[in-house]
XYZ file of C-alpha atoms in Angstrom:
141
model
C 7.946 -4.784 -57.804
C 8.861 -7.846 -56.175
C 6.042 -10.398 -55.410
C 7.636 -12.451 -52.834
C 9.361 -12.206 -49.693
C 11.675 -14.871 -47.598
C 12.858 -14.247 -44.689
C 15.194 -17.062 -41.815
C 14.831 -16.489 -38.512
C 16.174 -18.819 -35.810
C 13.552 -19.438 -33.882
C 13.048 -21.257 -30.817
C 11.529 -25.085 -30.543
C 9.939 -26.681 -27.375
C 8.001 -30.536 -28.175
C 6.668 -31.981 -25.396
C 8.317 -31.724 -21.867
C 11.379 -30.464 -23.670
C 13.633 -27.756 -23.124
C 13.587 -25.006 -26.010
C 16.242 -25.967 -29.048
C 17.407 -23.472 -32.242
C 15.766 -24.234 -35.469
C 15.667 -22.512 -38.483
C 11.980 -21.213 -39.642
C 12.128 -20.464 -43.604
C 9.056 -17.500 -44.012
C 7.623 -17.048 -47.331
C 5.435 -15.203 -48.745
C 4.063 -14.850 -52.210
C 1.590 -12.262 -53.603
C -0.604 -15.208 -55.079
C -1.521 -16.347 -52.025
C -2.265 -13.494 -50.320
C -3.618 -14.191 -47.673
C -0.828 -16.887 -46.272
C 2.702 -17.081 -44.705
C 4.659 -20.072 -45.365
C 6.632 -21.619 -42.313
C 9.333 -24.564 -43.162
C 11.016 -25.694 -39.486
C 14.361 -27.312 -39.976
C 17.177 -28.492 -38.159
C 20.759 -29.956 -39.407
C 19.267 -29.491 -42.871
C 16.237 -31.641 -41.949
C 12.718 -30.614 -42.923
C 10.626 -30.436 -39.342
C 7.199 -29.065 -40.260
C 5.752 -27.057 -43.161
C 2.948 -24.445 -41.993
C 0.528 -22.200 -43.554
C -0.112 -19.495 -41.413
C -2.870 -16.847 -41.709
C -0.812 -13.616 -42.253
C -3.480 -11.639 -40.929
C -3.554 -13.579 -37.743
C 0.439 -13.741 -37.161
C -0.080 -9.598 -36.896
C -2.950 -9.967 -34.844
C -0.967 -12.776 -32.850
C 2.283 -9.615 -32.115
C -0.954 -8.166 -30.081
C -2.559 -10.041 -28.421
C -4.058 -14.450 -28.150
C -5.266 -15.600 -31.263
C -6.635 -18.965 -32.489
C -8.926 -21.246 -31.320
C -7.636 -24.506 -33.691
C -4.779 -26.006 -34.425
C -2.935 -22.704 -34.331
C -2.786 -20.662 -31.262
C -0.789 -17.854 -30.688
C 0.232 -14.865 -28.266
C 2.445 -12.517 -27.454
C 5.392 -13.277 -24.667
C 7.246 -10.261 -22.918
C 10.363 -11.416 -20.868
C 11.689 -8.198 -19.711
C 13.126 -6.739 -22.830
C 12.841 -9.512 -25.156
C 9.334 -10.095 -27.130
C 8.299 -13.250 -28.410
C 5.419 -14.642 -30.328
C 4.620 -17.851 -28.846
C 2.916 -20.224 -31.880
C 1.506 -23.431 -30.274
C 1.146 -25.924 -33.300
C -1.409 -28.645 -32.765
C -0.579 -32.073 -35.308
C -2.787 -35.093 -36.131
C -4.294 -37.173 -33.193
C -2.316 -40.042 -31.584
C -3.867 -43.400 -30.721
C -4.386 -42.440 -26.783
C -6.466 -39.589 -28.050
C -3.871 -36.775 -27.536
C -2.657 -34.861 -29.791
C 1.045 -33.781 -31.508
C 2.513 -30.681 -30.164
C 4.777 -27.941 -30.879
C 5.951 -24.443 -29.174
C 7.618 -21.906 -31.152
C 9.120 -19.271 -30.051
C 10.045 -16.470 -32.700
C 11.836 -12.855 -32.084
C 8.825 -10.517 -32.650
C 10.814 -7.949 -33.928
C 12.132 -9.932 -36.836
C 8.830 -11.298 -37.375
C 7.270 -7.907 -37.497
C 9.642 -6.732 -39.850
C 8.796 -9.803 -42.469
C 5.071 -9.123 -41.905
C 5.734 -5.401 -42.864
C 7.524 -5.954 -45.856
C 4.634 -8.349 -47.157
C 2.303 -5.484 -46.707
C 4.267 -3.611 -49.312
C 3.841 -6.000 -51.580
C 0.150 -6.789 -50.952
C -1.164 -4.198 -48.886
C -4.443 -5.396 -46.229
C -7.443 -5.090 -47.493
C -6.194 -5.673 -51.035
C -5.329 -9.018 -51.403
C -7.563 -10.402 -54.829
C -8.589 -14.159 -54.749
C -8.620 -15.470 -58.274
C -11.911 -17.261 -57.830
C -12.050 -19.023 -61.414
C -8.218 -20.370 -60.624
C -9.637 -21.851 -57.675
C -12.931 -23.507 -58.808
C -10.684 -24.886 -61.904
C -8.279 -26.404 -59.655
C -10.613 -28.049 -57.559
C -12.416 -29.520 -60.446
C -9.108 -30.424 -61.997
C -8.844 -32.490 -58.532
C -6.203 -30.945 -57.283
C-alpha cells in the first residue's frame, strides 16, 4: 500500500485588500507524519508559502470554524459552490500587525484528498515514533 498521497488543486489567493488570484496548492501527505498535511502555494513556478496543516483540523475545518492561532479556518457556501476558507497568519511586522493570507480551496477536492489519506492512515491510528523524535531533537535537529 501506498504511504503517500499528493494532490494540486488551484486554489484561490486573497493578501491584503486584494482581489482573489489562481495559485497552485501542492497537498502532501505522508504516513510518517501522520498527523500533518503539507501545503506548498505557488504561482508562475514560484514557491509562495509552505504550510503544515493539522489534517485532523482541515476535516474539522469542511464543518464548521476552527483555529484559534495562526491558522483559522471555516467553511464558505456561495450558493452551490463550497469553499474552505484558510486564513494564514505570518510573522509580525514592525507596526505590530501581522502578515496575512486568504485561501480559498474547492471543498470537494479537498475532501476527496483528506479521504484518500484516511486510507492510508486511518484516524485514530496514526503511531508517533517517540524514540525517532527524542533522537532527533537531541541530534539538534
Amino acid at each position: 500500500m501506498n504511504s503517500f498521497v499528493h494532490k494540486s488543486l488551484v486554489v484561490q489567493l486573497q493578501a491584503g485588500t486584494t482581489d482573489r488570484f489562481p495559485v497552485l496548492a501542492h497537498l502532501s501527505y505522508d504516513a510518517a507524519d501522520p498527523f500533518a498535511v503539507t501545503a506548498v502555494f505557488s504561482h508562475d513556478g514560484r514557491v509562495l508559502a509552505r504550510w503544515r496543516l493539522d489534517r485532523e483540523m482541515l476535516s474539522d475545518g469542511l464543518q464548521g470554524p476552527v483555529g484559534l492561532g495562526d491558522v483559522r479556518l471555516r467553511p464558505v457556501s456561495t450558493g452551490v459552490w463550497q469553499e474552505l476558507r484558510m486564513e494564514l497568519l505570518g510573522d509580525a511586522r514592525p507596526d505590530g500587525g501581522r502578515q496575512c493570507a486568504v485561501v480559498f480551496a474547492w471543498a470537494p477536492a479537498l475532501a476527496a484528498f483528506l479521504r484518500e489519506t484516511r486510507e492510508v492512515v486511518p484516524p485514530g491510528r496514526e503511531e508517533v515514533r517517540i524514540d525517532d523524535f527524542l533522537a532527533d531533537v537531541i541530534a539538534g535537529g
